Amino acid sequence: MVVRDPVHGDIELDPAQASLLDRPEVQRLRGVKQLGTAYLVYPGALHTRFDHSLGTCAMAQRIVESLRAQGFAIEAELARAIGIAALLHDATHVPFGHTFEDERRLFPRHDKGSRRTWLLEGGLREALARWGLDGAVCELLGAVPRKTVPPWACQVVSSTLDADLLDYLKRDAYFAGLAPRYDERVFRYFTVHDEQLCVALARHGMERADAYSETVQVLRLRYFLTERVYYHHTKVAAGAMVSKAVELAHRYGQLGERELLALTDAKLFERLRCVPSTRSPDAAIVRLVERLEQRRLLKRGYALSAQVLDLAERARFVAQYHENAAERRRAEEELAQAIGCASSEVVVYCPALTVMKEARALALTASGVSPLERYDRSGEIRALQARYEELWRFYVFVPEEFRARAAQAAQERFGYPSELRERALA
């Protein structure tokens, strides 16, 4: 089976991959946007987790092909399992999942917790078993302890510089209408050393400047997209509103992880309109959904950044307002009371500390294996890491008419004046 992809061209799927592609667990991903609420900023960013899953499968197969071309013996069954694991790697994603998991911490990450077990409880594991691949694929996905597959195979699917990253960097840039890309030769630099997937920055004992520069280009693209797309304040505000609506639904004991795992973006919005019941929906939740659908988003009333808060202060804010949901809720309610706004329309946004995990990818150098960040001869990676850490932002989102009041109330509560200028609040 051949599927035409706008990013990678023709993607070839073997019979096992093609049959699994038609599973409902994978088809659901057609209704889950890859970038969540980014379409409200970049109208073309409507690509889905389904598209990304196909692309990740293709990238995993290219990495395997490159390793084979270097002389690594990779059995056909393992290669097939890697491709299928890549195809299924996002099947546990819920609508707007990263917002719930990484920003608001409503649930564990999609690649942790119970979701993989739930996903494999039904017909999906039986479908894998029919192809004799259930054991290997479950190990590759981390659903069961690794016993038979080598570490590098798991790292192709999920690590730092992996098939997942190589698809979404190119795909997200393409659909957001942004120009930067990495060069295809990056696939040639993958190698295996001591059972670990590495980027080969040396050959025959000599350093490879081209491999280093192209690897740095991948990290640059990761930073660029994080700055321009993933952390764009409008996208963040919209995502925070979705999270707030789901959090309000939790107070009725509704919309838990298991239910979300069966929904698409559109079905989530439909479901939110029926909490706690169709006859008596919660007006505050409905109002948030309507704001999102009409793009009447909450605005930044207060903002702090790494320019004002040092690392220790950022860590304190994270402990209080990211890791402690009760404290965050208390802050939202107190701010709402102080400014005369509904508490459902005040959102304290405090993400985890920003870390460029890709800089920890293993590099095979002339002196052995080490993380990229330790090999950083030119200082470019350290500079990118520092800029990445400085992307951290703390926001209070409120309706536009309450912005000025929110700035004053938040300053009194958090102890710092807002970095937003008065002109921005006018």
Tab-separated table of C-alpha atoms in Angstrom:
chain	number	residue	atom	x	y	z
A	1	MET	CA	0.000	0.000	0.000
A	2	VAL	CA	1.287	3.483	-0.900
A	3	VAL	CA	-0.002	6.645	0.792
A	4	ARG	CA	0.776	10.074	-0.651
A	5	ASP	CA	1.957	12.459	2.051
A	6	PRO	CA	2.415	16.215	1.431
A	7	VAL	CA	5.561	16.313	3.571
A	8	HIS	CA	7.468	13.116	2.741
A	9	GLY	CA	5.954	12.071	-0.588
A	10	ASP	CA	4.978	8.430	-1.069
A	11	ILE	CA	4.947	6.346	2.112
A	12	GLU	CA	4.973	2.587	1.552
A	13	LEU	CA	3.175	0.401	4.063
A	14	ASP	CA	3.429	-3.363	4.225
A	15	PRO	CA	0.254	-5.478	4.675
A	16	ALA	CA	0.530	-5.526	8.474
A	17	GLN	CA	0.936	-1.741	8.664
A	18	ALA	CA	-1.891	-1.188	6.195
A	19	SER	CA	-4.274	-3.385	8.183
A	20	LEU	CA	-3.427	-1.626	11.457
A	21	LEU	CA	-3.858	1.759	9.821
A	22	ASP	CA	-7.553	0.962	9.445
A	23	ARG	CA	-8.004	0.121	13.111
A	24	PRO	CA	-10.448	2.502	14.890
A	25	GLU	CA	-7.756	3.362	17.440
A	26	VAL	CA	-5.656	4.832	14.624
A	27	GLN	CA	-8.483	6.282	12.542
A	28	ARG	CA	-9.658	8.303	15.566
A	29	LEU	CA	-6.450	10.306	15.221
A	30	ARG	CA	-7.804	11.880	12.017
A	31	GLY	CA	-9.935	14.015	14.342
A	32	VAL	CA	-7.141	15.059	16.714
A	33	LYS	CA	-5.120	18.049	15.525
A	34	GLN	CA	-1.379	17.639	15.906
A	35	LEU	CA	-0.843	21.173	17.195
A	36	GLY	CA	-3.984	21.549	19.271
A	37	THR	CA	-5.143	25.175	19.230
A	38	ALA	CA	-2.304	26.455	16.992
A	39	TYR	CA	-4.781	26.721	14.084
A	40	LEU	CA	-6.153	29.827	15.801
A	41	VAL	CA	-2.778	31.472	15.103
A	42	TYR	CA	-1.614	29.570	11.999
A	43	PRO	CA	-4.759	28.745	9.983
A	44	GLY	CA	-2.967	26.032	8.009
A	45	ALA	CA	-2.004	24.066	11.127
A	46	LEU	CA	-4.896	21.639	10.734
A	47	HIS	CA	-2.778	18.519	10.282
A	48	THR	CA	-3.606	15.642	12.582
A	49	ARG	CA	-2.097	12.995	14.792
A	50	PHE	CA	-3.051	10.541	12.044
A	51	ASP	CA	-0.884	12.367	9.485
A	52	HIS	CA	1.945	12.552	12.000
A	53	SER	CA	1.663	8.846	12.818
A	54	LEU	CA	2.060	7.952	9.146
A	55	GLY	CA	5.046	10.273	8.901
A	56	THR	CA	6.664	8.856	12.029
A	57	CYS	CA	6.301	5.359	10.572
A	58	ALA	CA	8.035	6.561	7.405
A	59	MET	CA	10.851	8.229	9.380
A	60	ALA	CA	11.375	5.093	11.490
A	61	GLN	CA	11.682	3.027	8.326
A	62	ARG	CA	14.209	5.492	6.891
A	63	ILE	CA	16.348	5.251	10.021
A	64	VAL	CA	16.242	1.447	9.801
A	65	GLU	CA	17.153	1.576	6.088
A	66	SER	CA	20.081	3.875	6.850
A	67	LEU	CA	21.374	1.529	9.559
A	68	ARG	CA	21.103	-1.419	7.181
A	69	ALA	CA	23.019	0.511	4.519
A	70	GLN	CA	25.853	0.874	7.022
A	71	GLY	CA	25.968	-2.889	7.482
A	72	PHE	CA	23.875	-3.402	10.602
A	73	ALA	CA	21.950	-6.669	10.421
A	74	ILE	CA	18.316	-5.944	11.289
A	75	GLU	CA	15.855	-8.801	10.990
A	76	ALA	CA	12.751	-8.209	8.876
A	77	GLU	CA	10.441	-8.942	11.809
A	78	LEU	CA	12.128	-6.349	14.033
A	79	ALA	CA	12.090	-3.770	11.239
A	80	ARG	CA	8.371	-4.383	10.725
A	81	ALA	CA	7.702	-4.077	14.481
A	82	ILE	CA	9.583	-0.756	14.628
A	83	GLY	CA	7.473	0.631	11.784
A	84	ILE	CA	4.233	-0.497	13.444
A	85	ALA	CA	5.259	0.869	16.854
A	86	ALA	CA	5.971	4.210	15.178
A	87	LEU	CA	2.561	4.080	13.499
A	88	LEU	CA	0.868	3.449	16.868
A	89	HIS	CA	3.041	5.681	19.059
A	90	ASP	CA	0.405	8.439	19.337
A	91	ALA	CA	-2.700	6.246	19.542
A	92	THR	CA	-2.930	7.112	23.255
A	93	HIS	CA	-3.161	10.841	22.555
A	94	VAL	CA	-6.334	12.551	23.738
A	95	PRO	CA	-7.618	15.782	22.149
A	96	PHE	CA	-5.390	18.743	23.078
A	97	GLY	CA	-3.346	16.224	25.037
A	98	HIS	CA	-0.122	18.176	25.559
A	99	THR	CA	-2.098	21.031	27.074
A	100	PHE	CA	-3.727	18.720	29.616
A	101	GLU	CA	-0.574	16.741	30.342
A	102	ASP	CA	2.349	19.156	30.143
A	103	GLU	CA	0.832	22.556	30.827
A	104	ARG	CA	-2.091	22.001	33.217
A	105	ARG	CA	-1.047	18.561	34.533
A	106	LEU	CA	-4.558	17.155	34.564
A	107	PHE	CA	-3.288	13.725	33.484
A	108	PRO	CA	-0.017	11.798	33.183
A	109	ARG	CA	1.738	12.041	29.825
A	110	HIS	CA	0.239	9.979	27.019
A	111	ASP	CA	3.310	7.707	26.945
A	112	LYS	CA	3.067	6.966	30.675
A	113	GLY	CA	0.357	5.741	33.030
A	114	SER	CA	-2.432	3.348	32.085
A	115	ARG	CA	-3.434	4.496	28.620
A	116	ARG	CA	-1.193	2.109	26.708
A	117	THR	CA	-2.631	-0.772	28.717
A	118	TRP	CA	-6.193	0.365	28.001
A	119	LEU	CA	-5.397	0.780	24.326
A	120	LEU	CA	-4.120	-2.783	24.060
A	121	GLU	CA	-6.930	-4.382	26.067
A	122	GLY	CA	-9.239	-4.726	23.080
A	123	GLY	CA	-8.927	-5.739	19.480
A	124	LEU	CA	-5.680	-3.897	18.796
A	125	ARG	CA	-3.530	-6.415	20.631
A	126	GLU	CA	-5.392	-9.251	18.925
A	127	ALA	CA	-4.712	-7.611	15.564
A	128	LEU	CA	-1.007	-7.382	16.407
A	129	ALA	CA	-1.018	-11.025	17.522
A	130	ARG	CA	-2.418	-12.122	14.165
A	131	TRP	CA	0.779	-10.800	12.596
A	132	GLY	CA	2.920	-12.294	15.376
A	133	LEU	CA	4.040	-8.840	16.483
A	134	ASP	CA	2.204	-8.168	19.726
A	135	GLY	CA	5.171	-8.930	21.982
A	136	ALA	CA	7.747	-6.833	20.115
A	137	VAL	CA	5.429	-3.898	19.475
A	138	CYS	CA	4.281	-3.781	23.099
A	139	GLU	CA	7.918	-3.701	24.210
A	140	LEU	CA	8.773	-0.977	21.700
A	141	LEU	CA	5.854	1.129	22.942
A	142	GLY	CA	6.805	0.630	26.580
A	143	ALA	CA	3.517	-1.123	27.364
A	144	VAL	CA	5.435	-4.093	28.813
A	145	PRO	CA	9.011	-4.398	30.120
A	146	ARG	CA	11.643	-4.744	27.390
A	147	LYS	CA	12.946	-8.333	27.121
A	148	THR	CA	13.581	-9.197	23.491
A	149	VAL	CA	13.966	-5.970	21.490
A	150	PRO	CA	17.287	-4.079	21.666
A	151	PRO	CA	17.421	-0.615	23.302
A	152	TRP	CA	18.267	1.166	20.038
A	153	ALA	CA	15.041	-0.089	18.445
A	154	CYS	CA	12.977	1.532	21.220
A	155	GLN	CA	15.013	4.717	20.783
A	156	VAL	CA	14.130	4.910	17.086
A	157	VAL	CA	10.476	5.240	18.113
A	158	SER	CA	10.844	7.303	21.283
A	159	SER	CA	13.930	9.028	22.644
A	160	THR	CA	15.445	12.441	21.863
A	161	LEU	CA	16.496	12.575	18.214
A	162	ASP	CA	14.022	10.009	16.913
A	163	ALA	CA	11.471	9.267	14.199
A	164	ASP	CA	8.803	11.219	16.067
A	165	LEU	CA	10.909	14.408	16.122
A	166	LEU	CA	12.043	14.097	12.519
A	167	ASP	CA	8.453	13.959	11.347
A	168	TYR	CA	6.865	16.649	13.469
A	169	LEU	CA	9.619	19.229	12.942
A	170	LYS	CA	9.170	19.088	9.184
A	171	ARG	CA	5.386	18.625	9.295
A	172	ASP	CA	4.678	21.392	11.804
A	173	ALA	CA	6.860	23.873	9.922
A	174	TYR	CA	5.186	22.969	6.624
A	175	PHE	CA	1.604	23.374	7.830
A	176	ALA	CA	2.355	26.499	9.851
A	177	GLY	CA	3.752	28.015	6.648
A	178	LEU	CA	7.263	28.424	8.049
A	179	ALA	CA	10.381	27.959	5.947
A	180	PRO	CA	13.145	26.311	8.073
A	181	ARG	CA	13.861	22.634	7.418
A	182	TYR	CA	16.578	20.108	8.159
A	183	ASP	CA	18.568	18.355	5.440
A	184	GLU	CA	17.727	14.765	4.469
A	185	ARG	CA	21.318	13.700	5.023
A	186	VAL	CA	20.631	13.670	8.778
A	187	PHE	CA	19.427	10.068	8.346
A	188	ARG	CA	22.942	9.034	7.311
A	189	TYR	CA	24.324	10.066	10.671
A	190	PHE	CA	22.362	7.575	12.757
A	191	THR	CA	24.355	4.627	14.033
A	192	VAL	CA	24.234	2.000	16.791
A	193	HIS	CA	26.964	1.715	19.399
A	194	ASP	CA	26.782	-0.598	22.430
A	195	GLU	CA	23.093	-1.227	21.624
A	196	GLN	CA	22.324	2.531	21.815
A	197	LEU	CA	21.067	4.731	18.988
A	198	CYS	CA	23.602	7.511	18.400
A	199	VAL	CA	24.384	10.338	16.017
A	200	ALA	CA	27.783	9.617	14.444
A	201	LEU	CA	29.832	12.806	14.701
A	202	ALA	CA	33.066	11.000	13.840
A	203	ARG	CA	34.144	8.554	11.146
A	204	HIS	CA	37.359	6.524	10.975
A	205	GLY	CA	38.516	8.318	14.111
A	206	MET	CA	38.037	11.814	12.670
A	207	GLU	CA	35.380	14.349	13.540
A	208	ARG	CA	32.677	15.095	10.942
A	209	ALA	CA	31.930	18.797	10.771
A	210	ASP	CA	28.973	18.192	8.446
A	211	ALA	CA	27.334	15.781	10.887
A	212	TYR	CA	27.755	18.212	13.774
A	213	SER	CA	26.393	21.208	11.845
A	214	GLU	CA	23.369	19.295	10.548
A	215	THR	CA	22.571	17.956	14.022
A	216	VAL	CA	22.769	21.498	15.376
A	217	GLN	CA	20.399	22.563	12.588
A	218	VAL	CA	17.823	20.051	13.876
A	219	LEU	CA	18.137	21.601	17.348
A	220	ARG	CA	17.794	25.087	15.870
A	221	LEU	CA	14.591	24.060	14.135
A	222	ARG	CA	13.291	22.604	17.408
A	223	TYR	CA	13.969	25.921	19.140
A	224	PHE	CA	12.489	27.965	16.277
A	225	LEU	CA	9.194	26.048	16.295
A	226	THR	CA	8.984	26.175	20.084
A	227	GLU	CA	9.433	29.944	20.030
A	228	ARG	CA	7.141	30.689	17.077
A	229	VAL	CA	4.462	28.003	17.365
A	230	TYR	CA	4.416	25.765	20.427
A	231	TYR	CA	4.727	28.609	22.970
A	232	HIS	CA	2.878	31.315	21.029
A	233	HIS	CA	0.854	33.190	23.651
A	234	THR	CA	-2.426	33.007	21.686
A	235	LYS	CA	-2.091	29.253	21.218
A	236	VAL	CA	-1.247	28.939	24.913
A	237	ALA	CA	-4.289	31.007	25.935
A	238	ALA	CA	-6.654	28.903	23.816
A	239	GLY	CA	-5.166	25.661	25.098
A	240	ALA	CA	-5.469	26.895	28.681
A	241	MET	CA	-9.157	27.577	28.064
A	242	VAL	CA	-9.739	24.017	26.844
A	243	SER	CA	-7.915	22.702	29.902
A	244	LYS	CA	-9.950	24.921	32.205
A	245	ALA	CA	-13.188	23.602	30.678
A	246	VAL	CA	-12.083	19.979	31.190
A	247	GLU	CA	-10.955	20.775	34.728
A	248	LEU	CA	-14.399	22.229	35.481
A	249	ALA	CA	-15.947	19.031	34.066
A	250	HIS	CA	-13.795	17.011	36.491
A	251	ARG	CA	-15.647	18.620	39.388
A	252	TYR	CA	-18.687	16.659	38.213
A	253	GLY	CA	-16.618	13.488	37.990
A	254	GLN	CA	-16.764	13.575	34.186
A	255	LEU	CA	-14.319	13.519	31.249
A	256	GLY	CA	-11.641	11.355	32.767
A	257	GLU	CA	-8.702	9.928	30.821
A	258	ARG	CA	-10.509	6.828	29.651
A	259	GLU	CA	-13.427	8.753	28.186
A	260	LEU	CA	-11.112	11.262	26.498
A	261	LEU	CA	-9.218	8.406	24.873
A	262	ALA	CA	-12.278	7.710	22.713
A	263	LEU	CA	-12.877	11.334	21.642
A	264	THR	CA	-11.776	13.635	18.834
A	265	ASP	CA	-11.382	17.412	19.107
A	266	ALA	CA	-14.910	18.060	17.831
A	267	LYS	CA	-16.479	15.375	20.022
A	268	LEU	CA	-14.724	16.829	23.066
A	269	PHE	CA	-16.361	20.205	22.443
A	270	GLU	CA	-19.739	18.486	21.976
A	271	ARG	CA	-19.241	16.567	25.204
A	272	LEU	CA	-18.264	19.684	27.155
A	273	ARG	CA	-21.581	21.248	26.173
A	274	CYS	CA	-23.349	18.388	27.989
A	275	VAL	CA	-21.617	18.573	31.381
A	276	PRO	CA	-23.042	17.608	33.814
A	277	SER	CA	-26.041	16.711	31.614
A	278	THR	CA	-27.658	17.605	28.315
A	279	ARG	CA	-30.675	19.079	30.089
A	280	SER	CA	-28.638	21.112	32.561
A	281	PRO	CA	-25.237	22.030	31.094
A	282	ASP	CA	-22.784	24.081	33.115
A	283	ALA	CA	-23.027	27.634	31.761
A	284	ALA	CA	-19.395	28.433	32.584
A	285	ILE	CA	-18.115	25.443	30.580
A	286	VAL	CA	-20.427	26.247	27.660
A	287	ARG	CA	-19.212	29.861	27.684
A	288	LEU	CA	-15.566	28.731	27.426
A	289	VAL	CA	-16.411	26.439	24.502
A	290	GLU	CA	-18.284	29.228	22.723
A	291	ARG	CA	-15.386	31.610	23.235
A	292	LEU	CA	-13.050	29.081	21.626
A	293	GLU	CA	-15.355	28.399	18.686
A	294	GLN	CA	-15.800	32.130	18.032
A	295	ARG	CA	-12.143	32.962	18.731
A	296	ARG	CA	-13.061	35.330	21.546
A	297	LEU	CA	-10.080	34.213	23.549
A	298	LEU	CA	-8.947	35.205	27.004
A	299	LYS	CA	-6.102	37.709	26.948
A	300	ARG	CA	-2.879	38.115	28.864
A	301	GLY	CA	-3.606	40.253	31.877
A	302	TYR	CA	-0.311	39.505	33.591
A	303	ALA	CA	2.984	38.030	32.454
A	304	LEU	CA	6.368	37.128	33.925
A	305	SER	CA	9.351	35.602	32.166
A	306	ALA	CA	12.854	34.304	32.761
A	307	GLN	CA	14.039	37.900	32.316
A	308	VAL	CA	12.536	38.718	35.726
A	309	LEU	CA	12.474	35.380	37.556
A	310	ASP	CA	15.760	33.549	38.053
A	311	LEU	CA	15.855	29.761	37.903
A	312	ALA	CA	15.182	29.342	41.634
A	313	GLU	CA	12.120	31.617	41.467
A	314	ARG	CA	10.821	29.882	38.365
A	315	ALA	CA	11.172	26.558	40.174
A	316	ARG	CA	9.197	27.991	43.108
A	317	PHE	CA	6.416	29.164	40.807
A	318	VAL	CA	6.352	25.752	39.109
A	319	ALA	CA	6.070	23.963	42.463
A	320	GLN	CA	3.195	26.222	43.532
A	321	TYR	CA	1.169	26.692	40.371
A	322	HIS	CA	2.105	23.853	38.014
A	323	GLU	CA	2.526	20.912	40.338
A	324	ASN	CA	-0.074	21.996	42.905
A	325	ALA	CA	-3.512	22.116	41.265
A	326	ALA	CA	-5.230	23.161	44.509
A	327	GLU	CA	-2.932	26.170	44.930
A	328	ARG	CA	-3.452	27.173	41.300
A	329	ARG	CA	-7.217	26.943	41.704
A	330	ARG	CA	-7.064	29.026	44.881
A	331	ALA	CA	-5.052	31.705	43.059
A	332	GLU	CA	-7.566	31.782	40.206
A	333	GLU	CA	-10.509	32.149	42.573
A	334	GLU	CA	-8.851	34.893	44.616
A	335	LEU	CA	-7.834	36.824	41.500
A	336	ALA	CA	-11.355	36.498	40.107
A	337	GLN	CA	-12.806	37.902	43.308
A	338	ALA	CA	-10.295	40.772	43.337
A	339	ILE	CA	-11.046	41.868	39.771
A	340	GLY	CA	-14.775	41.120	39.737
A	341	CYS	CA	-14.635	38.381	37.119
A	342	ALA	CA	-16.060	34.854	36.965
A	343	SER	CA	-13.459	32.402	38.300
A	344	SER	CA	-14.111	30.138	35.304
A	345	GLU	CA	-12.631	32.855	33.081
A	346	VAL	CA	-9.430	33.408	35.029
A	347	VAL	CA	-6.643	31.000	34.138
A	348	VAL	CA	-3.241	30.885	35.835
A	349	TYR	CA	-0.812	29.392	33.348
A	350	CYS	CA	2.462	28.071	34.726
A	351	PRO	CA	4.303	25.510	32.573
A	352	ALA	CA	7.083	23.229	33.721
A	353	LEU	CA	10.634	24.489	33.365
A	354	THR	CA	11.693	24.407	29.723
A	355	VAL	CA	14.486	21.963	28.893
A	356	MET	CA	15.837	21.067	25.458
A	357	LYS	CA	15.945	17.293	25.929
A	358	GLU	CA	17.220	16.820	22.359
A	359	ALA	CA	20.606	18.168	23.475
A	360	ARG	CA	20.939	14.997	25.566
A	361	ALA	CA	20.899	12.752	22.491
A	362	LEU	CA	23.844	10.365	22.389
A	363	ALA	CA	26.673	11.284	20.018
A	364	LEU	CA	29.400	8.915	18.857
A	365	THR	CA	32.573	11.006	18.742
A	366	ALA	CA	36.237	10.262	18.143
A	367	SER	CA	36.694	9.831	21.900
A	368	GLY	CA	33.591	7.704	22.534
A	369	VAL	CA	29.900	8.166	23.292
A	370	SER	CA	28.604	11.200	25.164
A	371	PRO	CA	25.495	13.404	25.196
A	372	LEU	CA	25.515	16.099	22.513
A	373	GLU	CA	25.585	18.845	25.123
A	374	ARG	CA	28.955	17.593	26.411
A	375	TYR	CA	30.484	17.428	22.935
A	376	ASP	CA	29.445	21.007	22.134
A	377	ARG	CA	32.806	22.288	20.867
A	378	SER	CA	31.475	25.521	19.348
A	379	GLY	CA	29.102	26.473	22.153
A	380	GLU	CA	26.140	26.556	19.743
A	381	ILE	CA	24.197	23.883	21.621
A	382	ARG	CA	24.737	25.563	24.982
A	383	ALA	CA	23.535	28.850	23.503
A	384	LEU	CA	20.397	27.170	22.153
A	385	GLN	CA	19.766	25.514	25.508
A	386	ALA	CA	20.015	28.868	27.283
A	387	ARG	CA	17.608	30.500	24.824
A	388	TYR	CA	15.238	27.551	25.150
A	389	GLU	CA	15.169	27.857	28.954
A	390	GLU	CA	14.338	31.553	28.590
A	391	LEU	CA	11.133	30.770	26.650
A	392	TRP	CA	9.401	29.995	29.964
A	393	ARG	CA	6.443	32.292	30.670
A	394	PHE	CA	3.975	32.683	33.549
A	395	TYR	CA	0.599	34.156	32.535
A	396	VAL	CA	-2.740	35.103	33.978
A	397	PHE	CA	-5.405	35.006	31.270
A	398	VAL	CA	-8.644	36.974	31.704
A	399	PRO	CA	-11.402	38.490	29.519
A	400	GLU	CA	-10.077	41.547	27.690
A	401	GLU	CA	-12.081	44.065	29.722
A	402	PHE	CA	-10.409	42.865	32.952
A	403	ARG	CA	-6.776	43.054	31.814
A	404	ALA	CA	-5.784	46.232	33.639
A	405	ARG	CA	-7.385	45.096	36.899
A	406	ALA	CA	-5.789	41.671	36.556
A	407	ALA	CA	-2.328	43.220	36.217
A	408	GLN	CA	-2.712	45.048	39.529
A	409	ALA	CA	-4.316	42.161	41.412
A	410	ALA	CA	-1.723	39.664	40.163
A	411	GLN	CA	1.140	41.985	41.105
A	412	GLU	CA	-0.185	42.116	44.651
A	413	ARG	CA	-0.587	38.348	44.817
A	414	PHE	CA	2.616	37.208	43.114
A	415	GLY	CA	4.915	40.028	44.205
A	416	TYR	CA	6.183	41.175	40.806
A	417	PRO	CA	4.895	43.837	38.393
A	418	SER	CA	3.691	42.475	35.084
A	419	GLU	CA	6.149	42.641	32.202
A	420	LEU	CA	3.333	43.556	29.829
A	421	ARG	CA	3.395	47.280	29.011
A	422	GLU	CA	0.443	49.499	29.821
A	423	ARG	CA	-0.063	50.109	26.112
A	424	ALA	CA	-0.648	46.362	25.619
A	425	LEU	CA	-3.352	46.462	28.283
A	426	ALA	CA	-5.140	49.467	26.832
